[in-house]
Coordinates of C-alpha atoms and ligand atoms in Angstrom, one line a residue:
X9 CA 0.0 0.0 0.0
X10 CA 1.3 3.5 -0.9
X11 CA 2.3 5.6 2.1
X12 CA -0.1 8.4 2.8
X13 CA 2.7 11.0 2.6
X14 CA 3.4 10.3 -1.0
X15 CA 1.1 11.0 -4.0
X16 CA 0.4 8.7 -6.9
X17 CA 3.6 9.7 -8.5
X18 CA 5.7 8.9 -5.5
X19 CA 6.2 12.6 -4.7
X20 CA 6.0 14.1 -1.3
X21 CA 2.5 15.3 -0.4
X22 CA 2.8 15.4 3.4
X23 CA 5.9 14.9 5.6
X24 CA 4.8 12.6 8.4
X25 CA 7.8 10.2 9.0
X26 CA 11.2 9.3 7.7
X27 CA 10.4 5.6 8.0
X28 CA 10.0 4.3 4.5
X29 CA 10.8 7.7 2.8
X30 CA 12.8 6.9 -0.4
X31 CA 16.5 7.9 -0.2
X32 CA 16.1 10.1 -3.3
X33 CA 13.5 12.2 -1.5
X34 CA 15.7 12.5 1.6
X35 CA 18.7 13.6 -0.5
X36 CA 16.6 16.0 -2.5
X37 CA 15.5 17.6 0.8
X38 CA 19.1 18.0 2.0
X39 CA 20.3 19.3 -1.4
X40 CA 17.5 21.8 -1.5
X41 CA 18.3 22.9 2.1
X42 CA 21.9 23.6 0.9
X43 CA 20.5 26.0 -1.7
X44 CA 18.6 27.9 1.0
X45 CA 21.4 28.3 3.5
X46 CA 22.7 31.5 2.1
X47 CA 19.2 33.2 2.1
X48 CA 19.7 33.7 5.9
X49 CA 22.9 35.7 5.2
X50 CA 21.3 38.1 2.8
X51 CA 20.4 41.7 3.8
X52 CA 16.8 40.9 2.8
X53 CA 16.3 37.3 4.0
X54 CA 13.5 36.4 1.7
X55 CA 12.7 34.4 -1.5
X56 CA 9.2 34.6 -3.0
X57 CA 8.6 30.8 -3.3
X58 CA 5.6 30.6 -1.1
X59 CA 4.2 34.1 -1.7
X60 CA 0.5 34.1 -1.2
X61 CA 0.4 30.8 0.7
X62 CA -0.8 30.4 4.2
X63 CA 1.1 28.3 6.7
X64 CA -0.6 27.4 10.0
X65 CA 1.6 26.4 13.0
X66 CA -0.5 24.2 15.2
X67 CA 1.5 23.3 18.3
X68 CA -0.6 21.3 20.8
X69 CA 2.7 20.7 22.7
X70 CA 5.3 23.1 23.7
X71 CA 8.3 24.0 21.5
X72 CA 11.0 26.6 21.3
X73 CA 13.2 25.5 18.3
X74 CA 10.7 23.8 16.0
X75 CA 8.0 26.3 16.2
X76 CA 10.1 29.3 15.7
X77 CA 12.3 27.9 13.0
X78 CA 9.2 26.8 11.1
X79 CA 7.9 30.3 11.5
X80 CA 11.2 31.8 10.3
X81 CA 11.4 29.4 7.4
X82 CA 7.9 30.1 6.2
X83 CA 8.5 33.9 6.5
X84 CA 11.8 33.6 4.5
X85 CA 9.8 31.9 1.8
X86 CA 7.3 34.8 1.8
X87 CA 4.4 32.8 3.2
X88 CA 1.8 34.3 5.5
X89 CA 2.2 32.5 8.9
X90 CA -0.5 31.9 11.5
X91 CA 0.6 30.6 14.9
X92 CA -2.5 29.2 16.7
X93 CA -2.2 29.8 20.4
X94 CA -3.7 26.5 21.5
X95 CA -4.0 27.7 25.2
X96 CA -6.4 30.5 24.2
X97 CA -8.0 28.7 21.3
X98 CA -11.5 27.0 21.4
X99 CA -9.9 23.6 22.0
X100 CA -10.1 24.6 25.7
X101 CA -13.9 24.7 25.2
X102 CA -14.0 21.1 24.0
X103 CA -13.7 21.7 20.2
X104 CA -12.3 18.5 18.7
X105 CA -9.0 18.3 16.8
X106 CA -10.7 17.6 13.5
X107 CA -13.3 20.4 14.0
X108 CA -10.4 22.7 14.6
X109 CA -8.7 21.5 11.5
X110 CA -11.9 21.9 9.3
X111 CA -12.3 25.4 10.5
X112 CA -8.7 26.4 9.8
X113 CA -8.9 24.7 6.4
X114 CA -12.0 26.8 5.7
X115 CA -9.7 29.8 6.0
X116 CA -7.9 28.5 2.8
X117 CA -4.8 27.2 4.7
X118 CA -2.1 25.7 2.5
X119 CA 0.0 23.9 5.0
X120 CA -0.5 22.7 8.6
X121 CA 2.7 22.2 10.7
X122 CA 1.4 20.0 13.6
X123 CA 3.0 19.1 16.9
X124 CA 0.9 16.8 19.1
X125 CA 1.5 14.7 22.2
X126 CA -0.5 11.9 20.6
X127 CA 1.5 9.7 18.3
X128 CA -0.4 9.5 15.0
X129 CA -2.3 12.9 15.2
X130 CA -0.6 14.3 12.1
X131 CA -1.5 11.1 10.2
X132 CA -5.1 11.6 11.2
X133 CA -5.1 15.1 10.0
X134 CA -3.3 14.2 6.7
X135 CA -6.0 11.6 6.0
X136 CA -8.7 14.1 6.8
X137 CA -7.7 17.2 4.8
X138 CA -8.5 17.9 1.2
X139 CA -6.1 17.4 -1.7
X140 CA -4.6 21.0 -1.7
X141 CA -3.5 20.9 1.9
X142 CA -0.1 19.7 3.1
X143 CA 0.6 18.4 6.6
X144 CA 4.1 18.4 8.2
X145 CA 4.6 16.5 11.4
X146 CA 6.6 18.7 13.8
X147 CA 6.7 15.9 16.4
X148 CA 4.0 13.4 17.5
X149 CA 4.2 11.7 20.8
X150 CA 7.1 9.3 20.9
X151 CA 6.6 8.3 17.2
X152 CA 8.4 10.7 14.9
X153 CA 10.0 14.1 14.4
X154 CA 10.9 14.0 10.7
X155 CA 12.2 17.6 10.2
X156 CA 14.6 17.1 13.3
X157 CA 15.8 13.9 11.7
X158 CA 16.4 15.7 8.4
X159 CA 18.2 18.7 10.0
X160 CA 20.3 16.2 12.0
X161 CA 21.3 14.4 8.7
X162 CA 22.0 17.9 7.2
X163 CA 24.3 18.7 10.1
X164 CA 26.1 15.3 9.9
X165 CA 26.6 15.7 6.2
X166 CA 27.9 19.3 6.6
X167 CA 30.6 18.2 9.1
X168 CA 31.3 14.6 8.1
X169 CA 30.5 14.6 4.3
X170 CA 30.2 10.8 3.6
X171 CA 27.5 8.8 5.4
X172 CA 28.9 5.5 4.3
X173 CA 32.1 6.0 6.3
X174 CA 30.5 6.7 9.7
X175 CA 29.9 5.2 13.1
X176 CA 27.1 7.1 14.8
X177 CA 26.0 6.7 18.5
X178 CA 22.5 7.6 19.6
X179 CA 22.7 8.0 23.5
X180 CA 20.1 8.0 26.3
X181 CA 16.3 7.8 26.4
X182 CA 15.8 6.1 23.0
X183 CA 12.6 4.5 24.3
X184 CA 10.6 7.8 24.5
X185 CA 12.4 9.7 21.8
X186 CA 10.8 10.6 18.5
X187 CA 14.0 12.2 17.4
X188 CA 15.9 8.9 18.0
X189 CA 13.4 7.0 15.8
X190 CA 13.6 9.6 13.0
X191 CA 17.4 9.7 13.2
X192 CA 17.7 6.0 13.1
X193 CA 15.5 5.7 10.1
X194 CA 17.3 8.5 8.3
X195 CA 20.8 7.1 9.2
X196 CA 19.9 3.7 7.9
X197 CA 18.3 5.1 4.7
X198 CA 21.5 7.1 4.0
X199 CA 23.7 4.2 4.3
X200 CA 25.4 4.7 7.6
X201 CA 27.2 1.3 8.2
X202 CA 27.1 1.4 12.0
X203 CA 24.5 2.9 14.2
X204 CA 24.8 2.3 18.0
X205 CA 22.1 2.8 20.6
X206 CA 23.6 3.5 24.1
X207 CA 21.4 3.6 27.3
X208 CA 20.1 1.8 30.3
X209 CA 18.0 -1.3 29.4
X210 CA 15.0 0.4 30.8
X211 CA 15.3 3.2 28.1
X212 CA 16.1 1.0 25.1
X213 CA 13.1 -0.2 23.2
X214 CA 13.0 -3.9 22.0
X215 CA 13.8 -4.5 18.3
X216 CA 16.9 -2.2 18.0
X217 CA 19.1 -5.2 17.0
X218 CA 16.6 -6.4 14.4
X219 CA 16.8 -2.9 12.9
X220 CA 20.6 -3.5 12.5
X221 CA 21.8 -1.4 15.4
X222 CA 24.5 -2.4 17.9
X223 CA 23.2 -2.0 21.4
X224 CA 25.4 -0.9 24.4
X225 CA 24.4 -0.5 28.1
X226 CA 28.0 0.6 28.9
X227 CA 28.5 4.1 27.5
X228 CA 32.2 4.0 27.6
X229 CA 32.3 0.9 25.5
X230 CA 29.6 2.3 23.1
X231 CA 31.4 5.6 22.5
X232 CA 34.7 4.1 21.5
X233 CA 35.8 5.3 18.0
X234 CA 32.5 6.9 17.0
X235 CA 32.3 9.9 14.6
X236 CA 29.0 11.3 15.7
X237 CA 27.3 11.4 19.1
X238 CA 23.6 12.2 19.2
X239 CA 22.6 12.8 22.8
X240 CA 19.0 12.6 23.8
X241 CA 17.0 14.4 26.4
X242 CA 15.5 12.4 29.2
X243 CA 11.8 12.6 28.4
X244 CA 10.4 12.6 31.9
X245 CA 7.0 13.8 30.8
X246 CA 6.5 10.6 28.8
X247 CA 7.9 8.2 31.5
X248 CA 5.4 6.0 33.4
X249 CA 6.8 4.6 36.6
X250 CA 10.4 4.8 37.8
X251 CA 12.6 3.8 35.0
X252 CA 15.8 5.4 36.6
X253 CA 17.2 5.6 40.1
X254 CA 18.0 9.3 40.0
X255 CA 19.2 12.0 37.6
X256 CA 22.6 12.1 39.5
X257 CA 23.0 8.3 38.9
X258 CA 21.9 8.7 35.3
X259 CA 24.5 11.4 34.7
X260 CA 27.2 9.2 36.3
X261 CA 26.6 6.4 33.8
X262 CA 25.1 8.1 30.8
X263 CA 25.9 11.8 31.0
X264 CA 28.4 13.0 28.3
X265 CA 31.5 14.3 30.0
X266 CA 34.8 15.4 28.5
X267 CA 36.3 12.2 29.9
X268 CA 33.7 10.0 28.1
X269 CA 33.9 12.1 24.9
X270 CA 37.7 11.4 24.7
X271 CA 36.8 7.8 23.9
X272 CA 35.2 8.8 20.6
X273 CA 37.3 9.8 17.6
X274 CA 39.2 13.0 18.2
X275 CA 37.2 14.9 15.6
X276 CA 33.8 13.4 16.7
X277 CA 30.9 15.9 16.7
X278 CA 28.4 16.2 19.5
X279 CA 24.7 16.7 18.8
X280 CA 21.7 17.3 20.8
X281 CA 18.1 18.2 19.5
X282 CA 17.4 20.4 22.6
X283 CA 16.1 21.3 25.0
X284 CA 19.1 20.1 27.0
X285 CA 19.2 19.1 30.6
X286 CA 22.7 20.2 31.5
X287 CA 24.2 18.1 34.2
X288 CA 21.7 15.2 33.5
X289 CA 22.5 14.0 29.9
X290 CA 25.4 16.3 29.1
X291 CA 27.8 18.5 31.0
X292 CA 28.2 22.2 30.0
X293 CA 31.9 21.8 29.1
X294 CA 30.8 19.5 26.3
X295 CA 27.6 21.2 25.3
X296 CA 29.6 24.5 24.9
X297 CA 32.9 22.9 23.9
X298 CA 34.7 22.8 20.5
X299 CA 33.1 19.5 19.3
X300 CA 29.6 20.6 19.9
X301 CA 27.5 21.4 16.8
X302 CA 24.3 21.9 18.8
X303 CA 23.7 25.5 17.7
X304 CA 24.5 24.6 14.1
X305 CA 21.7 22.1 14.2
X306 CA 19.3 25.0 15.1
X307 CA 20.6 27.2 12.2
X308 CA 20.5 24.3 9.6
X309 CA 16.9 23.6 10.8
X310 CA 15.7 26.8 9.1
X311 CA 17.2 25.8 5.7
X312 CA 15.8 22.2 6.1
X313 CA 12.3 23.5 6.9
X314 CA 12.4 25.9 4.0
X315 CA 13.3 23.0 1.8
X316 CA 10.4 20.8 3.1
X317 CA 7.8 23.6 2.7
X318 CA 9.0 24.6 -0.8
X319 CA 9.0 21.0 -2.0
X320 CA 5.5 20.5 -0.6
X321 CA 4.4 23.8 -2.1
X322 CA 5.7 22.5 -5.5
X323 CA 8.2 25.3 -6.0
X324 CA 11.3 23.1 -5.5
Ligands
CP26 N1 14.2 19.8 19.1 C1 13.0 20.2 19.3 O1 12.0 19.6 18.9 O2 13.0 21.3 20.2 P1 11.6 22.0 20.6 O3 10.9 21.1 21.4 O4 12.1 23.3 21.3 O5 10.9 22.4 19.3

């Protein structure tokens, strides 16, 4: 069965997940993002590719980076942007998600950028909307965060060039992380030969080895000779029951310190999707250190989101 995010010609209609996304589409998004990088350095940071289009940011869960970079990206493409303030919207009076969507669609929306705590919410919206409307998943539950996965791949390609020569470690709360899931699918699609998952057993989902990953519960062993370290936030808000003894204990075993970083390759890069818990999953000396590319991820996120929106809008 055709994936709902592709049209009958195999082109991107919505962006819901990286799982199953053909490699040529992933590469096209990354190449298109490259062409947008310089727009942010212009005196007038705008191109007219989405002029006259309306992009609605619908964030039913909090965000700093994703919401603002989608807004900046849409503005740089000359779109009109509406940020629905969910807290003051009529959802607080009991209006359903799909009724909200129908009403916003009636305002001739062209794109919905959706973040939701429920896995699958963007899928439901994509299947509900009419043919002219595009849905972008900006993070759904613990399921997927495709634009974060793509901007992470853009960052890795920028600093490391060749995916087929890399050893990449994904470290921490893999179980609850939509970023981890999107990154793992993207790394596999782009041909990374060795992807490692590192964390306590309580935070590693079953099935990672079947997906071709190497699994480590000892962080020092897992970090040895890696090229890229993707640290993950402890998703306390998605944990049910006590999965960890304490954040101090977690930091001792799974926090990235300068000492542990020294086990990776000397030119290894350190990534984190944010928001960071300093002193829990990463120490400040590493987060702010010379191997950190964490703020580059944010900058590249604008170009990647411009690429996704312009491709969906049919102008790239
Ligand atoms: N990386 C990320 O999704 O950050 P925000 O929650 O701030 O959007």
